[in-house]
């Protein structure tokens, strides 16, 4: 491609709309253009990158025996009602774009495809002999994200590879899951990314396992905890660790103490001269179940620990049956406005005890009249502890479970693991922390969708059995941008060679120099012919402008037919290192071939 004929517009200044480096660079270098909130046009350079990433993904998927297909993006609401997700996706989470057609039928734009694929399996897979089966597609997904941001990282329209596998049993599922873990590692390695596979939360879906593939970068929205020995890595949402040891309590007898201005654990411990490990703190949450019932949740946890909301949400989902519900729609810490809707009187915030009376709740049809009391494991074994007194300005010390306070019946593990904690597999290892961008997620689904949608096959014994399923997603457009987030410098993007839009760019320093033009044209034809994807910067611009642009768009090798022409050579500059060397014109092709092959393999 000749730059003189290309839609090639670069910006000198960082666009105001962009916060992180990769987003700024992709806009500045003319790869993407914002059309609306979370909606981007992939311009010609970006589209080439996306096609390269897709091709790597496709090759790795095909190698595992998965088959590519293309499913509809317009999905009938009925399918989502069968799985029970229509209301959650269109209203509660609100992530699905929903619409009504001219016949008054409801439809959604696919945020994911479990419903569609399960329907196909239900219709077409009759016998165990047809299993296992794995179908995948590479396609645009639609999600009405609450906070679209960072360009392609969190778009409302983005490209995903999603695959779904069907099995007769868990063992077969596990095998495909392992194959996928390997395929995903291959994809990311081949795309030139530094990444880590981590244990992930499988949320309300349950299932027996899930891993995320995290590209390591400061701008990542996720926190990853891992150990140096390489034995453990998990998303903080899921991570486990050993809490610090408890310090023995200095309080031998139960008494109430005046502790004004001690709403926080820090202040309280200063005033009482105790350790936060001797405190039971009581944290209030508000959960709304899918039948509209609000439940106030009081979590008692050790003072030095924090509640992990993802873990708490999972526990509350397990308890949904107690409230005649199926799932939790919202989980929040109720602010003053939320409290006004149900609080019968003002709460002793900062001074609550585990036995905070139920009469603080003005129960109603929508609000459960009793607190759901949960205790985290870290608080269960404490003795002579400090906690609230249910009276502002006062705490109690020397308290014990089942003496002064009944131990809540439901014991849960909802503490947040954090950097510096000892690892469970080996207490000598401490957890380290890194930021990650989730580019892939693989999942053992089990029978959740097949059961809900009545998708069964006939087993060898002649029984109707629900499919055992797995699902596997890669954010193709997010992956492409995360490569930039990991690889840039002050001059612009540094594409990994495998996914660069072009391998090389020939920048003609002066287009009125006929010798320069002649050599450039010759190389341009020759390189492209031999499979080295090459751009020709034949614009009537100063050499400096062309070099800047070549650096900005991040093409791995820049070829300059300049001063060295008199000795039959051109200058070749490597983008990543700015290393420059002079190469005989006749050897440019073979040299670049070698370099590219070495970089890609
Ligand atoms: P996240 O936690 O980032 O919202 P998710 O868990 O909802 O993602 P999945 O449903 O597991 O994502 O989708 C599979 C992959 O699709 C993700 O690993 C990610 O790479 C990509 N992806 C998800 N949402 C977006 C988005 N809004 N924009 C771009 N890529 C996305
Ligand atoms: Mg995910």
Coordinates of C-alpha atoms and ligand atoms in Angstrom, one line a residue:
X1 CA 0.0 0.0 0.0
X2 CA 1.1 3.5 -0.8
X3 CA 0.7 6.0 1.9
X4 CA -0.1 8.7 -0.7
X5 CA -3.3 6.7 -1.6
X6 CA -4.2 5.5 1.9
X7 CA -6.6 7.0 4.5
X8 CA -3.6 8.0 6.6
X9 CA -4.2 10.7 9.2
X10 CA -2.0 10.9 12.3
X11 CA -2.4 13.4 15.1
X12 CA 0.4 15.2 16.8
X13 CA -1.4 15.8 20.1
X14 CA -2.9 13.2 22.5
X15 CA -6.7 13.2 22.0
X16 CA -8.5 14.5 25.1
X17 CA -10.9 11.5 25.2
X18 CA -8.2 9.0 25.9
X19 CA -6.7 8.1 29.3
X20 CA -4.4 5.2 28.8
X21 CA -1.3 5.0 26.5
X22 CA -2.7 2.3 24.1
X23 CA -5.9 4.2 23.6
X24 CA -4.1 7.5 22.9
X25 CA -1.7 5.8 20.5
X26 CA -4.3 3.9 18.5
X27 CA -6.2 7.2 18.0
X28 CA -3.2 9.3 17.3
X29 CA -1.8 6.8 14.8
X30 CA -5.1 6.6 12.9
X31 CA -5.9 3.0 13.8
X32 CA -9.3 3.6 15.3
X33 CA -11.9 6.4 15.3
X34 CA -14.6 6.9 18.0
X35 CA -18.1 7.0 16.5
X36 CA -20.0 7.0 19.8
X37 CA -19.6 5.9 23.4
X38 CA -17.9 2.5 23.3
X39 CA -18.3 2.4 19.6
X40 CA -15.2 2.5 17.3
X41 CA -14.5 2.2 13.6
X42 CA -11.5 -0.1 12.9
X43 CA -9.6 1.8 10.2
X44 CA -7.5 -0.1 7.6
X45 CA -4.4 -0.5 9.7
X46 CA -6.4 -1.7 12.7
X47 CA -8.4 -4.1 10.6
X48 CA -5.2 -5.7 9.4
X49 CA -4.1 -6.2 13.0
X50 CA -7.5 -7.6 13.9
X51 CA -7.3 -10.0 11.0
X52 CA -3.9 -11.2 12.1
X53 CA -5.0 -11.8 15.7
X54 CA -8.1 -13.6 14.4
X55 CA -6.0 -15.8 12.2
X56 CA -3.7 -16.8 15.1
X57 CA -6.8 -17.5 17.2
X58 CA -8.4 -19.5 14.3
X59 CA -5.3 -21.6 13.8
X60 CA -5.0 -22.5 17.4
X61 CA -8.7 -23.3 17.7
X62 CA -8.7 -25.5 14.5
X63 CA -5.6 -27.3 15.8
X64 CA -7.7 -28.6 18.7
X65 CA -10.4 -30.0 16.5
X66 CA -12.9 -27.2 17.2
X67 CA -15.0 -26.2 14.2
X68 CA -15.7 -22.6 13.1
X69 CA -19.2 -21.4 12.5
X70 CA -21.1 -18.1 12.6
X71 CA -24.1 -17.6 14.8
X72 CA -26.8 -14.9 14.5
X73 CA -26.3 -11.7 16.4
X74 CA -30.0 -11.1 16.5
X75 CA -31.4 -13.4 19.2
X76 CA -35.0 -14.1 20.0
X77 CA -36.0 -13.2 23.6
X78 CA -37.7 -16.6 23.9
X79 CA -34.3 -18.4 24.0
X80 CA -33.1 -16.2 26.8
X81 CA -36.4 -16.7 28.7
X82 CA -35.8 -20.4 28.5
X83 CA -32.4 -20.1 30.1
X84 CA -33.8 -17.6 32.6
X85 CA -31.4 -14.8 31.6
X86 CA -33.7 -12.4 29.7
X87 CA -34.7 -10.3 32.7
X88 CA -31.3 -10.3 34.3
X89 CA -29.5 -9.4 31.1
X90 CA -32.0 -6.8 29.8
X91 CA -33.0 -5.2 33.1
X92 CA -31.0 -6.1 36.2
X93 CA -27.5 -6.0 34.6
X94 CA -28.9 -4.3 31.6
X95 CA -26.0 -5.4 29.6
X96 CA -28.0 -6.7 26.6
X97 CA -29.4 -4.3 24.0
X98 CA -33.0 -5.3 23.6
X99 CA -35.5 -4.3 20.9
X100 CA -38.9 -5.1 19.6
X101 CA -39.4 -5.8 15.9
X102 CA -42.4 -4.7 13.7
X103 CA -44.3 -7.9 14.6
X104 CA -43.9 -6.9 18.3
X105 CA -41.5 -9.8 18.9
X106 CA -38.7 -9.1 21.4
X107 CA -35.1 -9.6 20.4
X108 CA -31.7 -8.9 21.8
X109 CA -28.3 -8.2 20.3
X110 CA -26.0 -11.1 21.3
X111 CA -23.7 -10.3 24.2
X112 CA -22.7 -14.0 24.3
X113 CA -24.1 -17.1 22.7
X114 CA -24.8 -19.9 25.2
X115 CA -28.6 -19.8 24.4
X116 CA -28.2 -20.0 20.7
X117 CA -25.6 -22.7 20.7
X118 CA -27.5 -24.8 23.3
X119 CA -30.6 -24.6 21.1
X120 CA -28.6 -25.9 18.1
X121 CA -27.2 -28.7 20.2
X122 CA -30.6 -29.6 21.5
X123 CA -32.0 -29.9 17.9
X124 CA -29.0 -31.5 16.2
X125 CA -27.1 -33.6 18.7
X126 CA -29.2 -36.7 19.5
X127 CA -26.7 -39.3 20.5
X128 CA -23.6 -39.8 22.6
X129 CA -22.0 -40.9 19.4
X130 CA -22.0 -37.3 18.2
X131 CA -20.0 -36.1 21.3
X132 CA -17.8 -34.4 22.2
X133 CA -18.3 -31.5 19.9
X134 CA -16.8 -28.0 20.0
X135 CA -18.1 -25.1 17.9
X136 CA -16.6 -21.6 17.8
X137 CA -17.0 -18.3 16.0
X138 CA -15.2 -15.0 15.7
X139 CA -17.7 -12.2 15.7
X140 CA -18.9 -8.8 16.9
X141 CA -20.5 -8.9 20.3
X142 CA -22.8 -6.2 21.8
X143 CA -22.8 -5.2 25.4
X144 CA -24.3 -2.1 26.9
X145 CA -21.4 -1.6 29.4
X146 CA -22.1 0.8 32.2
X147 CA -18.7 2.4 31.8
X148 CA -17.3 1.9 28.3
X149 CA -13.8 3.1 28.4
X150 CA -10.2 2.8 27.2
X151 CA -11.1 2.5 23.6
X152 CA -11.3 -1.1 22.5
X153 CA -10.6 -2.4 26.0
X154 CA -14.2 -2.0 27.1
X155 CA -16.3 -1.3 24.1
X156 CA -20.0 -1.7 23.6
X157 CA -19.4 -3.4 20.3
X158 CA -16.3 -5.5 20.2
X159 CA -14.9 -8.6 18.5
X160 CA -14.8 -11.9 20.4
X161 CA -13.9 -15.5 19.7
X162 CA -16.4 -17.6 21.6
X163 CA -16.4 -21.3 21.6
X164 CA -18.8 -23.9 23.3
X165 CA -18.1 -27.5 23.8
X166 CA -20.5 -30.4 24.5
X167 CA -19.7 -33.6 26.3
X168 CA -21.2 -36.7 27.9
X169 CA -19.2 -36.3 31.1
X170 CA -17.0 -34.1 33.2
X171 CA -13.8 -36.0 32.3
X172 CA -14.3 -35.3 28.6
X173 CA -15.1 -31.6 29.4
X174 CA -11.9 -31.4 31.5
X175 CA -9.8 -32.7 28.6
X176 CA -11.2 -30.0 26.2
X177 CA -10.8 -27.4 28.9
X178 CA -7.1 -28.4 29.2
X179 CA -6.7 -28.2 25.5
X180 CA -8.2 -24.7 25.5
X181 CA -5.9 -23.6 28.3
X182 CA -3.0 -24.7 26.1
X183 CA -4.5 -23.1 22.9
X184 CA -5.0 -19.8 24.8
X185 CA -1.4 -19.8 26.0
X186 CA -0.3 -20.5 22.4
X187 CA -2.4 -17.6 21.0
X188 CA -1.0 -15.1 23.5
X189 CA 2.5 -16.3 23.1
X190 CA 2.3 -16.1 19.3
X191 CA 0.8 -12.6 19.5
X192 CA 3.9 -11.5 21.4
X193 CA 2.3 -10.9 24.8
X194 CA 3.4 -11.2 28.4
X195 CA 0.6 -12.9 30.2
X196 CA -0.4 -15.1 33.1
X197 CA -3.2 -17.7 33.4
X198 CA -5.0 -17.2 36.7
X199 CA -7.8 -18.9 38.7
X200 CA -10.9 -17.0 38.2
X201 CA -14.3 -16.6 39.8
X202 CA -16.9 -18.7 38.1
X203 CA -19.6 -16.5 39.7
X204 CA -23.2 -17.4 39.8
X205 CA -22.6 -19.9 37.0
X206 CA -20.9 -22.2 39.4
X207 CA -19.2 -25.1 37.6
X208 CA -16.0 -26.7 38.6
X209 CA -13.4 -24.4 37.2
X210 CA -12.5 -21.3 35.3
X211 CA -9.3 -19.5 34.3
X212 CA -8.6 -16.1 33.0
X213 CA -5.7 -15.1 30.7
X214 CA -4.3 -11.8 31.9
X215 CA -2.1 -9.6 29.8
X216 CA 0.2 -8.0 32.4
X217 CA 0.0 -4.2 32.2
X218 CA -0.3 -1.3 34.7
X219 CA -3.5 -0.1 33.0
X220 CA -5.2 -3.5 33.7
X221 CA -8.6 -3.3 35.4
X222 CA -7.9 -6.6 37.3
X223 CA -5.6 -7.4 40.1
X224 CA -3.7 -10.6 40.0
X225 CA -2.2 -12.3 43.1
X226 CA 0.6 -14.8 42.5
X227 CA 3.6 -16.5 44.1
X228 CA 7.1 -16.3 42.9
X229 CA 7.4 -20.1 42.8
X230 CA 4.9 -20.1 39.9
X231 CA 2.6 -22.5 41.8
X232 CA -0.3 -20.1 42.4
X233 CA -1.9 -17.2 40.5
X234 CA -5.5 -16.0 40.9
X235 CA -7.7 -13.0 40.2
X236 CA -8.1 -11.1 43.5
X237 CA -11.9 -11.8 43.1
X238 CA -11.1 -15.5 43.6
X239 CA -7.7 -15.6 45.4
X240 CA -7.2 -17.3 48.7
X241 CA -4.5 -16.9 51.2
X242 CA -3.7 -17.3 54.9
X243 CA -4.6 -14.3 57.1
X244 CA -2.0 -12.9 59.5
X245 CA -1.9 -14.6 62.9
X246 CA -4.1 -13.2 65.6
X247 CA -2.4 -11.3 68.4
X248 CA -3.6 -12.4 71.9
X249 CA -6.2 -10.1 73.3
X250 CA -5.3 -7.7 76.1
X251 CA -8.9 -7.7 77.4
X252 CA -9.8 -10.4 79.9
X253 CA -13.2 -9.2 81.0
X254 CA -16.3 -8.0 79.1
X255 CA -17.0 -4.3 79.5
X256 CA -18.4 -1.4 77.6
X257 CA -15.9 1.4 76.8
X258 CA -16.5 5.0 75.7
X259 CA -14.7 5.3 72.4
X260 CA -15.9 8.6 70.8
X261 CA -14.8 9.3 67.2
X262 CA -13.7 5.7 66.4
X263 CA -15.8 4.9 63.4
X264 CA -12.8 3.3 61.7
X265 CA -10.8 0.3 62.8
X266 CA -7.6 2.4 62.8
X267 CA -8.9 5.0 65.1
X268 CA -10.5 2.4 67.4
X269 CA -7.2 0.4 67.7
X270 CA -5.3 3.6 68.6
X271 CA -7.8 4.5 71.3
X272 CA -8.0 1.0 72.8
X273 CA -4.3 0.2 72.1
X274 CA -5.2 -3.1 70.6
X275 CA -4.5 -4.9 67.3
X276 CA -7.1 -5.0 64.5
X277 CA -6.8 -8.8 64.7
X278 CA -8.7 -8.6 68.0
X279 CA -11.6 -6.7 66.6
X280 CA -14.8 -8.1 65.1
X281 CA -16.1 -5.5 62.6
X282 CA -19.6 -5.7 61.3
X283 CA -20.2 -4.6 57.8
X284 CA -23.7 -3.9 56.4
X285 CA -24.7 -4.8 52.8
X286 CA -27.9 -4.7 50.9
X287 CA -28.8 -7.4 48.4
X288 CA -31.7 -7.3 46.0
X289 CA -32.8 -10.8 44.8
X290 CA -34.4 -11.4 41.4
X291 CA -37.9 -11.6 43.0
X292 CA -37.5 -8.0 44.2
X293 CA -36.8 -8.9 47.8
X294 CA -34.2 -6.7 49.6
X295 CA -32.2 -8.5 52.2
X296 CA -30.0 -6.6 54.7
X297 CA -26.8 -8.5 55.3
X298 CA -24.6 -8.1 58.3
X299 CA -21.1 -9.6 57.8
X300 CA -18.9 -10.0 60.9
X301 CA -15.3 -10.2 59.9
X302 CA -11.9 -9.8 61.7
X303 CA -10.9 -6.1 61.9
X304 CA -7.8 -6.4 59.8
X305 CA -9.7 -8.1 57.0
X306 CA -11.9 -6.8 54.1
X307 CA -14.9 -8.3 52.6
X308 CA -14.5 -9.5 49.0
X309 CA -17.8 -8.5 47.3
X310 CA -17.5 -11.2 44.6
X311 CA -17.1 -13.9 47.2
X312 CA -20.0 -12.4 49.2
X313 CA -22.2 -12.3 46.1
X314 CA -21.5 -16.0 45.5
X315 CA -22.5 -16.8 49.1
X316 CA -25.7 -14.8 48.8
X317 CA -26.5 -16.5 45.6
X318 CA -26.3 -19.9 47.3
X319 CA -28.8 -18.6 49.9
X320 CA -31.2 -17.3 47.3
X321 CA -33.6 -20.3 48.0
X322 CA -34.1 -19.1 51.5
X323 CA -35.8 -16.0 50.0
X324 CA -37.7 -17.9 47.3
X325 CA -35.3 -16.4 44.7
X326 CA -32.9 -17.7 42.2
X327 CA -30.2 -15.1 42.0
X328 CA -28.9 -11.8 43.3
X329 CA -29.5 -8.8 41.1
X330 CA -27.6 -6.1 43.1
X331 CA -25.2 -6.1 46.0
X332 CA -24.3 -2.7 47.5
X333 CA -23.2 -1.0 50.7
X334 CA -26.3 1.0 51.4
X335 CA -25.7 4.7 51.4
X336 CA -27.8 7.2 53.4
X337 CA -30.4 7.4 50.7
X338 CA -30.8 3.6 50.5
X339 CA -31.0 3.3 54.2
X340 CA -33.9 5.8 54.3
X341 CA -36.0 3.3 52.3
X342 CA -35.9 0.6 55.0
X343 CA -34.2 1.9 58.2
X344 CA -36.8 2.3 61.1
X345 CA -34.3 4.5 63.0
X346 CA -30.9 5.8 62.4
X347 CA -28.2 3.1 62.5
X348 CA -25.2 3.2 64.9
X349 CA -22.8 3.2 61.9
X350 CA -19.2 2.5 62.9
X351 CA -20.5 1.0 66.2
X352 CA -22.6 -1.9 65.1
X353 CA -22.4 -5.2 67.0
X354 CA -23.0 -8.7 65.5
X355 CA -26.4 -8.7 67.3
X356 CA -27.7 -5.4 65.8
X357 CA -31.4 -5.7 66.5
X358 CA -33.8 -6.5 63.7
X359 CA -36.1 -3.6 64.7
X360 CA -33.7 -1.3 62.8
X361 CA -35.4 -2.7 59.7
X362 CA -38.9 -1.5 58.8
X363 CA -39.9 -4.7 57.1
X364 CA -42.3 -4.6 54.2
X365 CA -43.4 -6.7 51.2
X366 CA -40.1 -5.9 49.5
X367 CA -37.8 -5.8 52.5
X368 CA -37.0 -8.9 54.6
X369 CA -37.6 -7.9 58.2
X370 CA -34.5 -9.7 59.6
X371 CA -30.8 -9.2 59.1
X372 CA -29.1 -12.0 57.3
X373 CA -26.1 -12.5 59.7
X374 CA -23.0 -14.0 58.3
X375 CA -19.6 -14.6 60.0
X376 CA -16.4 -14.8 58.1
X377 CA -14.0 -17.7 59.2
X378 CA -11.5 -15.1 60.4
X379 CA -13.8 -14.0 63.1
X380 CA -15.1 -17.3 64.3
X381 CA -12.2 -18.3 66.6
X382 CA -11.6 -14.9 68.2
X383 CA -11.9 -14.7 72.0
X384 CA -12.1 -11.7 74.2
X385 CA -12.6 -9.6 71.2
X386 CA -13.5 -5.9 70.6
X387 CA -16.7 -5.1 68.7
X388 CA -19.4 -2.5 68.5
X389 CA -22.0 -1.9 71.2
X390 CA -24.9 -0.8 68.9
X391 CA -24.5 2.6 70.6
X392 CA -22.7 5.5 68.8
X393 CA -19.5 6.4 70.7
X394 CA -19.1 3.1 72.5
X395 CA -17.5 -0.3 71.9
X396 CA -17.3 -3.4 74.0
X397 CA -14.1 -5.3 74.8
X398 CA -13.4 -8.8 76.1
X399 CA -16.4 -10.2 74.2
X400 CA -16.9 -13.9 73.3
X401 CA -19.1 -15.7 70.9
X402 CA -22.0 -17.6 72.5
X403 CA -21.5 -15.6 75.7
X404 CA -22.2 -12.0 74.9
X405 CA -23.0 -12.5 71.2
X406 CA -24.6 -15.5 69.5
X407 CA -22.3 -16.8 66.7
X408 CA -24.1 -16.3 63.4
X409 CA -25.3 -19.7 62.1
X410 CA -23.8 -19.2 58.6
X411 CA -20.0 -19.3 58.5
X412 CA -18.6 -18.0 55.2
X413 CA -15.2 -17.4 53.6
X414 CA -15.5 -13.9 52.2
X415 CA -12.2 -12.2 53.1
X416 CA -10.1 -10.5 50.5
X417 CA -6.7 -12.0 49.9
X418 CA -4.0 -9.4 49.5
X419 CA -0.5 -8.7 48.6
X420 CA 1.9 -9.9 51.3
X421 CA -0.4 -12.6 52.6
X422 CA 1.1 -16.1 53.1
X423 CA 0.1 -18.6 50.4
X424 CA -2.1 -21.5 51.2
X425 CA 0.0 -24.1 49.3
X426 CA 3.2 -23.0 51.0
X427 CA 3.2 -20.5 53.9
X428 CA 6.8 -19.5 53.0
X429 CA 5.6 -18.0 49.8
X430 CA 3.9 -14.6 50.0
X431 CA 1.4 -13.3 47.5
X432 CA 2.7 -10.7 45.0
X433 CA 0.4 -8.4 43.1
X434 CA 0.2 -7.3 39.5
X435 CA -2.3 -5.6 37.2
X436 CA -3.8 -7.5 34.4
X437 CA -6.0 -7.0 31.4
X438 CA -8.4 -10.0 31.0
X439 CA -8.2 -11.1 27.4
X440 CA -9.5 -14.6 27.7
X441 CA -11.7 -16.6 30.0
X442 CA -12.3 -20.4 29.9
X443 CA -15.1 -22.0 31.8
X444 CA -16.4 -25.4 32.8
X445 CA -20.1 -24.7 32.6
X446 CA -21.4 -28.1 33.5
X447 CA -25.2 -28.6 32.8
X448 CA -26.5 -25.1 33.8
X449 CA -27.7 -24.2 30.3
X450 CA -28.5 -27.7 29.0
X451 CA -30.7 -28.4 32.1
X452 CA -32.4 -25.0 31.9
X453 CA -33.1 -25.4 28.2
X454 CA -33.9 -29.1 28.2
X455 CA -31.0 -29.9 25.9
X456 CA -30.3 -33.6 26.1
X457 CA -28.8 -36.5 24.2
X458 CA -29.4 -40.2 24.4
X459 CA -26.6 -42.0 26.4
X460 CA -25.1 -45.3 25.6
X461 CA -27.5 -46.8 28.2
X462 CA -30.4 -45.2 26.4
X463 CA -31.1 -42.5 28.9
X464 CA -31.9 -38.8 28.1
X465 CA -29.0 -36.9 29.7
X466 CA -28.3 -33.1 29.7
X467 CA -25.1 -32.1 27.9
X468 CA -22.1 -31.3 30.0
X469 CA -20.8 -28.0 28.6
X470 CA -17.8 -25.7 28.5
X471 CA -17.3 -22.2 27.1
X472 CA -14.2 -20.3 26.1
X473 CA -13.9 -16.6 25.1
X474 CA -11.1 -14.4 23.8
X475 CA -11.5 -10.7 23.3
X476 CA -9.9 -10.3 19.9
X477 CA -10.1 -6.5 19.8
X478 CA -9.2 -6.2 23.5
X479 CA -6.2 -8.4 22.9
X480 CA -5.0 -6.3 20.0
X481 CA -5.1 -3.1 22.1
X482 CA -3.5 -4.8 25.0
X483 CA -0.5 -5.6 22.8
X484 CA 0.0 -1.8 22.4
X485 CA -0.5 -1.3 26.2
X486 CA 2.5 -3.6 26.7
X487 CA 4.6 -2.4 23.9
X488 CA 5.2 1.3 23.1
X489 CA 7.7 4.1 23.7
X490 CA 7.7 7.8 23.6
X491 CA 7.7 7.7 19.8
X492 CA 4.7 5.5 19.4
X493 CA 3.5 1.9 19.1
X494 CA 5.9 -1.0 18.9
X495 CA 3.9 -3.9 17.4
X496 CA 4.9 -7.4 18.0
X497 CA 5.9 -8.6 14.5
X498 CA 3.3 -11.3 14.4
X499 CA 0.4 -8.9 14.6
X500 CA 1.8 -5.7 13.1
X501 CA -0.4 -4.4 10.3
X502 CA 2.6 -4.4 8.0
X503 CA 6.1 -5.9 8.4
X504 CA 8.0 -3.1 6.8
X505 CA 7.7 0.5 5.6
X506 CA 9.9 2.1 3.0
X507 CA 10.2 5.8 3.7
X508 CA 11.5 7.8 0.8
X509 CA 13.4 10.7 2.2
X510 CA 13.0 12.9 -0.8
X511 CA 10.5 12.1 -3.6
X512 CA 12.1 14.4 -6.1
X513 CA 15.2 12.3 -6.0
X514 CA 14.7 9.8 -8.8
X515 CA 17.3 7.3 -7.6
X516 CA 15.6 7.1 -4.2
X517 CA 12.2 6.7 -5.8
X518 CA 13.6 4.0 -8.2
X519 CA 15.1 1.9 -5.4
X520 CA 12.1 2.3 -3.2
X521 CA 9.7 1.2 -6.0
X522 CA 11.9 -1.8 -6.8
X523 CA 12.1 -2.9 -3.1
X524 CA 8.4 -2.2 -2.6
X525 CA 7.4 -4.6 -5.5
X526 CA 10.0 -7.2 -4.6
X527 CA 9.2 -7.4 -0.8
X528 CA 5.5 -7.5 -1.3
X529 CA 5.8 -10.2 -3.9
X530 CA 7.9 -12.3 -1.5
X531 CA 5.3 -12.1 1.3
X532 CA 6.9 -9.3 3.3
X533 CA 4.0 -6.9 3.8
X534 CA 5.3 -3.5 3.0
X535 CA 4.1 0.0 3.0
X536 CA 5.6 2.7 0.8
X537 CA 5.7 6.2 2.2
X538 CA 5.7 8.1 -1.1
X539 CA 4.1 11.2 0.2
X540 CA 5.5 14.6 -0.6
X541 CA 6.5 15.3 3.0
X542 CA 9.8 16.0 4.8
X543 CA 11.9 13.0 5.8
X544 CA 11.5 13.8 9.4
X545 CA 7.7 13.8 9.2
X546 CA 7.8 10.4 7.5
X547 CA 10.2 8.9 10.1
X548 CA 8.0 10.2 12.9
X549 CA 4.9 8.7 11.4
X550 CA 6.6 5.3 10.8
X551 CA 7.6 5.2 14.4
X552 CA 4.1 6.3 15.6
X553 CA 2.3 3.6 13.7
X554 CA 4.8 1.1 14.9
X555 CA 5.8 -0.9 11.8
X556 CA 8.7 -3.3 12.9
X557 CA 11.2 -2.4 10.1
X558 CA 11.8 0.9 8.4
X559 CA 13.7 1.0 5.1
X560 CA 15.3 4.2 4.0
X561 CA 16.8 4.6 0.6
X562 CA 18.9 7.6 1.4
X563 CA 22.6 8.6 1.6
X564 CA 23.8 5.0 1.6
X565 CA 22.5 4.4 -1.9
X566 CA 25.9 5.5 -3.3
X567 CA 27.4 2.4 -1.8
X568 CA 24.5 0.3 -3.1
X569 CA 22.8 0.1 0.3
X570 CA 19.7 1.2 2.2
X571 CA 19.3 1.9 5.8
X572 CA 17.1 -0.5 7.8
X573 CA 15.9 0.6 11.2
X574 CA 14.4 -1.7 13.7
X575 CA 11.4 0.0 15.4
X576 CA 11.7 -1.6 18.8
X577 CA 15.4 -0.7 19.4
X578 CA 15.9 2.1 16.9
X579 CA 18.9 0.1 15.8
X580 CA 20.0 1.0 12.3
X581 CA 22.2 -0.8 9.8
X582 CA 23.0 -0.5 6.2
X583 CA 22.1 -3.5 4.0
X584 CA 22.9 -4.1 0.4
X585 CA 19.8 -3.5 -1.7
X586 CA 19.9 -7.1 -3.0
X587 CA 20.1 -8.5 0.5
X588 CA 17.2 -6.6 2.0
X589 CA 14.6 -9.2 1.1
X590 CA 16.4 -12.2 2.5
X591 CA 17.6 -10.3 5.6
X592 CA 14.1 -9.1 6.5
X593 CA 12.7 -12.6 5.8
X594 CA 15.1 -14.0 8.4
X595 CA 14.3 -11.4 10.9
X596 CA 10.6 -11.7 10.6
X597 CA 10.7 -15.5 10.8
X598 CA 12.9 -15.3 13.9
X599 CA 10.5 -12.8 15.5
X600 CA 7.4 -14.7 14.8
X601 CA 8.5 -18.2 15.8
Ligands
LIG1 P1 -15.0 -8.2 31.9 O1 -14.8 -8.9 33.3 O2 -13.8 -7.5 31.4 O3 -16.2 -7.4 31.8 P2 -16.3 -10.5 31.0 O4 -15.9 -11.4 32.1 O5 -17.7 -10.0 31.0 O6 -15.2 -9.4 30.9 P3 -16.5 -12.7 29.1 O7 -17.9 -12.7 29.1 O8 -15.7 -13.7 29.8 O9 -16.0 -11.2 29.7 O10 -15.9 -12.5 27.6 C1 -14.8 -13.1 27.1 C2 -13.7 -12.0 26.7 O11 -14.3 -11.0 25.9 C3 -13.1 -11.3 27.9 O12 -12.1 -12.1 28.4 C4 -12.6 -10.1 27.2 O13 -11.3 -10.3 26.6 C5 -13.6 -9.8 26.1 N1 -14.5 -8.7 26.5 C6 -15.5 -8.8 27.4 N2 -16.2 -7.6 27.5 C7 -15.6 -6.8 26.6 C8 -15.8 -5.4 26.2 N3 -16.8 -4.7 26.7 N4 -15.0 -4.9 25.3 C9 -14.0 -5.6 24.8 N5 -13.7 -6.9 25.1 C10 -14.5 -7.5 26.0
LIG2 MG1 -14.7 -12.8 32.4

